[in-house]
Coordinates of C-alpha atoms in Angstrom, one line a residue:
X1 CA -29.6 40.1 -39.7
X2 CA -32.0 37.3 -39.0
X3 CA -29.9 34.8 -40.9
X4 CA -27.0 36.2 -38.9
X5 CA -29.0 35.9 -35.3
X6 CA -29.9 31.8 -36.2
X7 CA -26.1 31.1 -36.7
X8 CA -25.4 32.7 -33.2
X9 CA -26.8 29.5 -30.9
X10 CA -24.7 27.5 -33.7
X11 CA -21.7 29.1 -32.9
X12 CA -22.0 29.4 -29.3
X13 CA -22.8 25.5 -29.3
X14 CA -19.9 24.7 -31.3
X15 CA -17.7 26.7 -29.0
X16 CA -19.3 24.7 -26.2
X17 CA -18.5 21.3 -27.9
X18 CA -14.6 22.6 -28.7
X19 CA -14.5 23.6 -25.0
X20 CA -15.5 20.4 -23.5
X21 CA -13.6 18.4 -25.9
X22 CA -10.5 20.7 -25.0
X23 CA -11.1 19.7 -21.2
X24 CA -11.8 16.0 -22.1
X25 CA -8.0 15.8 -23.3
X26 CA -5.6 18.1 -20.8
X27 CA -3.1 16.1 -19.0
X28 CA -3.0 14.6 -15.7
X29 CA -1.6 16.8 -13.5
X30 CA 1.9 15.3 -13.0
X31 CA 3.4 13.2 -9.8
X32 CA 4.8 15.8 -7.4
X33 CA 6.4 15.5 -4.2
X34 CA 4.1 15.4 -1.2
X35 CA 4.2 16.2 2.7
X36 CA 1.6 15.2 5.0
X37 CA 1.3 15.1 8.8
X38 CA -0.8 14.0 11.1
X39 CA -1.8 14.5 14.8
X40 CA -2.9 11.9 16.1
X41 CA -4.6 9.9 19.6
X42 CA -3.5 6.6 20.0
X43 CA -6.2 4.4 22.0
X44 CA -4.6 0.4 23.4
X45 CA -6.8 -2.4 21.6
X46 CA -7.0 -5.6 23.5
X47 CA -3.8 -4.7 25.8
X48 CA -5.3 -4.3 29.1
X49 CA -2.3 -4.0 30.5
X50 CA -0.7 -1.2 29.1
X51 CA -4.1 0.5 29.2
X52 CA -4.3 0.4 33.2
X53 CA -1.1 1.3 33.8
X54 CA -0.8 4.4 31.0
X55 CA -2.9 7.2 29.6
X56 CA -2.4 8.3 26.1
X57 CA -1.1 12.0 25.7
X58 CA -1.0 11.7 21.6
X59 CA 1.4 11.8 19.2
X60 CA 2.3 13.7 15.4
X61 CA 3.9 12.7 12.4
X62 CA 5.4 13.7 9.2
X63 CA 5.7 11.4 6.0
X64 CA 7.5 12.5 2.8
X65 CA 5.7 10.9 -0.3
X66 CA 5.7 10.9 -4.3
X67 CA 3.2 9.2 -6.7
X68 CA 4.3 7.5 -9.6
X69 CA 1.6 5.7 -11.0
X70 CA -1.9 6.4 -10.9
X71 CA -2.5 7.2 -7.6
X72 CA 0.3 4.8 -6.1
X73 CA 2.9 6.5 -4.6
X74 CA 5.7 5.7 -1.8
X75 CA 6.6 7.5 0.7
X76 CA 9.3 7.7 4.2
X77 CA 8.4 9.3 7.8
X78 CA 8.7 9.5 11.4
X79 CA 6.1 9.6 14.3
X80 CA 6.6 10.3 17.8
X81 CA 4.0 9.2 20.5
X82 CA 3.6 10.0 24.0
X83 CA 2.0 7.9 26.9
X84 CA 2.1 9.2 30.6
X85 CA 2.0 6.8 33.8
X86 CA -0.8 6.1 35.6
X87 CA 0.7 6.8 39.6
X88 CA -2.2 5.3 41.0
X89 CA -2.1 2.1 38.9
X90 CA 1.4 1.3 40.3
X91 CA 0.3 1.3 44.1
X92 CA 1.7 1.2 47.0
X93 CA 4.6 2.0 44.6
X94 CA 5.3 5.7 44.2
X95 CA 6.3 5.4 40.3
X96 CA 6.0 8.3 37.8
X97 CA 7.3 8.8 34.4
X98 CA 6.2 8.6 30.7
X99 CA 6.8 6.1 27.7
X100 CA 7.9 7.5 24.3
X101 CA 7.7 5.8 21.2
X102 CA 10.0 6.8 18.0
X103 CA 8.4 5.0 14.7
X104 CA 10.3 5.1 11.7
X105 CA 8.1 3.6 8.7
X106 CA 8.6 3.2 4.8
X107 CA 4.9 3.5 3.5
X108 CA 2.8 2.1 0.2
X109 CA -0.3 4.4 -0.6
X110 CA -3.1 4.7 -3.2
X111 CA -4.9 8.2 -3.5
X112 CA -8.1 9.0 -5.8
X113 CA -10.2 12.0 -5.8
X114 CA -14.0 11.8 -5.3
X115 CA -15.0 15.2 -6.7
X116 CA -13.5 18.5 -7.1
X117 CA -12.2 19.3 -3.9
X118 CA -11.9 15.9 -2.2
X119 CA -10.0 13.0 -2.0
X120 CA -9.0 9.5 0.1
X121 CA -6.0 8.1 0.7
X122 CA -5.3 4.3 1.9
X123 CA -1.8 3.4 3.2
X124 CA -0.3 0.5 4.4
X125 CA 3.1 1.3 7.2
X126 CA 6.2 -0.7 7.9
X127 CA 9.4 -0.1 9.9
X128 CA 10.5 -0.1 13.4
X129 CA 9.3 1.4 16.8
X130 CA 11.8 2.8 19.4
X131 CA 10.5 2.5 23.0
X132 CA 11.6 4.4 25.9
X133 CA 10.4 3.4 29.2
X134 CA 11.4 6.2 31.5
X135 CA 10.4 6.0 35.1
X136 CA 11.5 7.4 38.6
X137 CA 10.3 6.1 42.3
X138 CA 12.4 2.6 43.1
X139 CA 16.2 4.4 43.2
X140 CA 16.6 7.5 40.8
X141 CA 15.5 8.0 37.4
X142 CA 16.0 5.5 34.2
X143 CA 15.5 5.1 31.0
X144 CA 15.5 1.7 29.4
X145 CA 15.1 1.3 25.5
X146 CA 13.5 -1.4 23.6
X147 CA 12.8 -1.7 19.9
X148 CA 10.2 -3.9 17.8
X149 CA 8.9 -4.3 14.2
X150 CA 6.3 -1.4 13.6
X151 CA 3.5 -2.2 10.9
X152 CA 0.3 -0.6 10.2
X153 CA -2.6 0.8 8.0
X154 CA -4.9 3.4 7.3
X155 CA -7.6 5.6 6.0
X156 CA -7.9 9.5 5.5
X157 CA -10.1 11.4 3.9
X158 CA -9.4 14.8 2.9
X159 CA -10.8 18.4 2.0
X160 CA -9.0 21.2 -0.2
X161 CA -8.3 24.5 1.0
X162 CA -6.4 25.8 -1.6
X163 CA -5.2 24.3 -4.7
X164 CA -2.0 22.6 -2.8
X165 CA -3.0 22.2 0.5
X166 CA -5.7 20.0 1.9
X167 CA -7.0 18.7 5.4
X168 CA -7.9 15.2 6.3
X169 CA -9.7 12.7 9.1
X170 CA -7.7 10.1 9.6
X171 CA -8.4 6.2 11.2
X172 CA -6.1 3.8 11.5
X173 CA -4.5 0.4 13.3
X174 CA -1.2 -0.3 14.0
X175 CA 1.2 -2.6 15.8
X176 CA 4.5 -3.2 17.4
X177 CA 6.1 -6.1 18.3
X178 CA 6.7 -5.0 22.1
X179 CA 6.1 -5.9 25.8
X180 CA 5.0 -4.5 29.3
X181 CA 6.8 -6.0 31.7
X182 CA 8.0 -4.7 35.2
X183 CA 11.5 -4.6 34.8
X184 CA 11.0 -2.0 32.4
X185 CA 10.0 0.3 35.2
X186 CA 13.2 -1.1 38.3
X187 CA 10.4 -3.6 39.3
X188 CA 9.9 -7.4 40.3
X189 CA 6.2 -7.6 40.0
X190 CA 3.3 -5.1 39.1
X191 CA 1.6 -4.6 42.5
X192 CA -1.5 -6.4 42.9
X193 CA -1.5 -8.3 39.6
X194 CA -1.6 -11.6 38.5
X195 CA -0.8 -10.6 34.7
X196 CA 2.9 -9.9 35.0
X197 CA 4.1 -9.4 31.7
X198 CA 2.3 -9.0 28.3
X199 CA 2.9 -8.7 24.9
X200 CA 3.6 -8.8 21.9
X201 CA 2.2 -7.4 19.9
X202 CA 0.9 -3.8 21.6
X203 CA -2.1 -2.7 19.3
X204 CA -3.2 0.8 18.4
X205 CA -6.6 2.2 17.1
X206 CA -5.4 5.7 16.1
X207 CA -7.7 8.8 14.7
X208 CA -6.0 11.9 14.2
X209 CA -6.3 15.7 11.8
X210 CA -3.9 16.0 9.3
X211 CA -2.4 18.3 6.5
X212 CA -0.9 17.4 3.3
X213 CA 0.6 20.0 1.2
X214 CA 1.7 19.3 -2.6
X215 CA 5.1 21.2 -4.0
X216 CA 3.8 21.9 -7.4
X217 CA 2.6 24.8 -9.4
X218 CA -0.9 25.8 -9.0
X219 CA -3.3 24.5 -11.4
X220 CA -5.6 27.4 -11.3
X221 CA -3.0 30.2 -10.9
X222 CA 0.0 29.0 -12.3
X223 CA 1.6 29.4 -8.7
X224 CA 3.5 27.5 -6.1

């Protein structure tokens, strides 16, 4: 009986050692297909400008994404931003209306975990950036469309809820190769101004909340 109670911390220690050496040598998990999104408040860096004349409403996007090599992964998405006009920046004009931008971006990221339940992602962005100017106040309402190259980068940080699903801070920059001038709005001149026209490129600092979901089985539950 004694004998067998001394080979019982043996035993439990060997089980210990298998276990651990078990865990040392599962797999990765394997690359699976990704969708994160992102709302997001886009503040105007060094385009006073634009700043005075719109106020940022925000904006949300979506990227579809797949790793393929440690932590590298590609990915495709869209985001669409609102500004509104600032009325009072246009007077004696009476001119309201909004600006919409359409970004379509191909996207290179790198993800690592940094315990457990966390992990960062940085990203850098390139693609395009559909404007529309619309306006109303000089002659009905119009719309006039401009386009320029979109690139961008940034850094989120996120938080599991459940074994697929996680929730991030993100900050970011961006830019588009674009310009504010007044025919954009049925304009000659921007009232009271001396800057007339500036650009390119417009500059974003953007901080947004986010979601990225994984399509994969559950590692704990063995569950979608």
């Amino acid at each position: 009986m004694i004998r067998t109670l001394r080979l019982l911390p043996l035993a439990a220690a060997a089980l210990l050692a298998l276990r651990v050496d078990a865990q040392k040598r599962q797999p990765l998990p394997e690359p699976s297909f990704t969708l994160k999104g992102t709302l997001v408040l886009p503040v105007p860096v060094g385009i006073p400008l634009f700043n005075d004349l719109t106020e940022s409403v925000g904006g949300f996007d979506l990227c579809a994404q797949y790793p393929f090599w440690k932590g590298l992964g590609v990915g495709v998405g869209g985001r669409a931003t609102w500004f509104g006009l600032e009325e009072r920046s246009f007077a004696p004009q009476n001119i309201s209306g909004e600006i919409v931008r359409a970004t379509w971006f191909g996207k290179l990221q790198w993800e690592k975990y940094t315990g457990g339940r966390t992990f960062i992602e940085l990203a850098g962005k390139a693609g395009v950036s559909d404007y529309h100017y619309t306006s109303s106040g000089v002659g009905e309402r119009r719309t006039v469309k401009a386009s320029g190259l979109h690139w961008g980068g940034q850094f989120t940080f996120y938080l599991h809820a459940t074994d697929n699903l996680a929730f991030g801070v993100q900050v970011g920059y961006e830019q588009d190769a674009q310009t504010m001038s007044p025919d954009k709005f049925a304009l000659e001149t921007f009232p009271g101004r001396t800057v007339q026209t500036e650009g390119p490129p417009f500059g974003f600092l953007t901080v947004g909340l986010g979601f990225s979901t994984r399509f994969r089985k559950s590692a704990d539950r063995g569950e979608w």
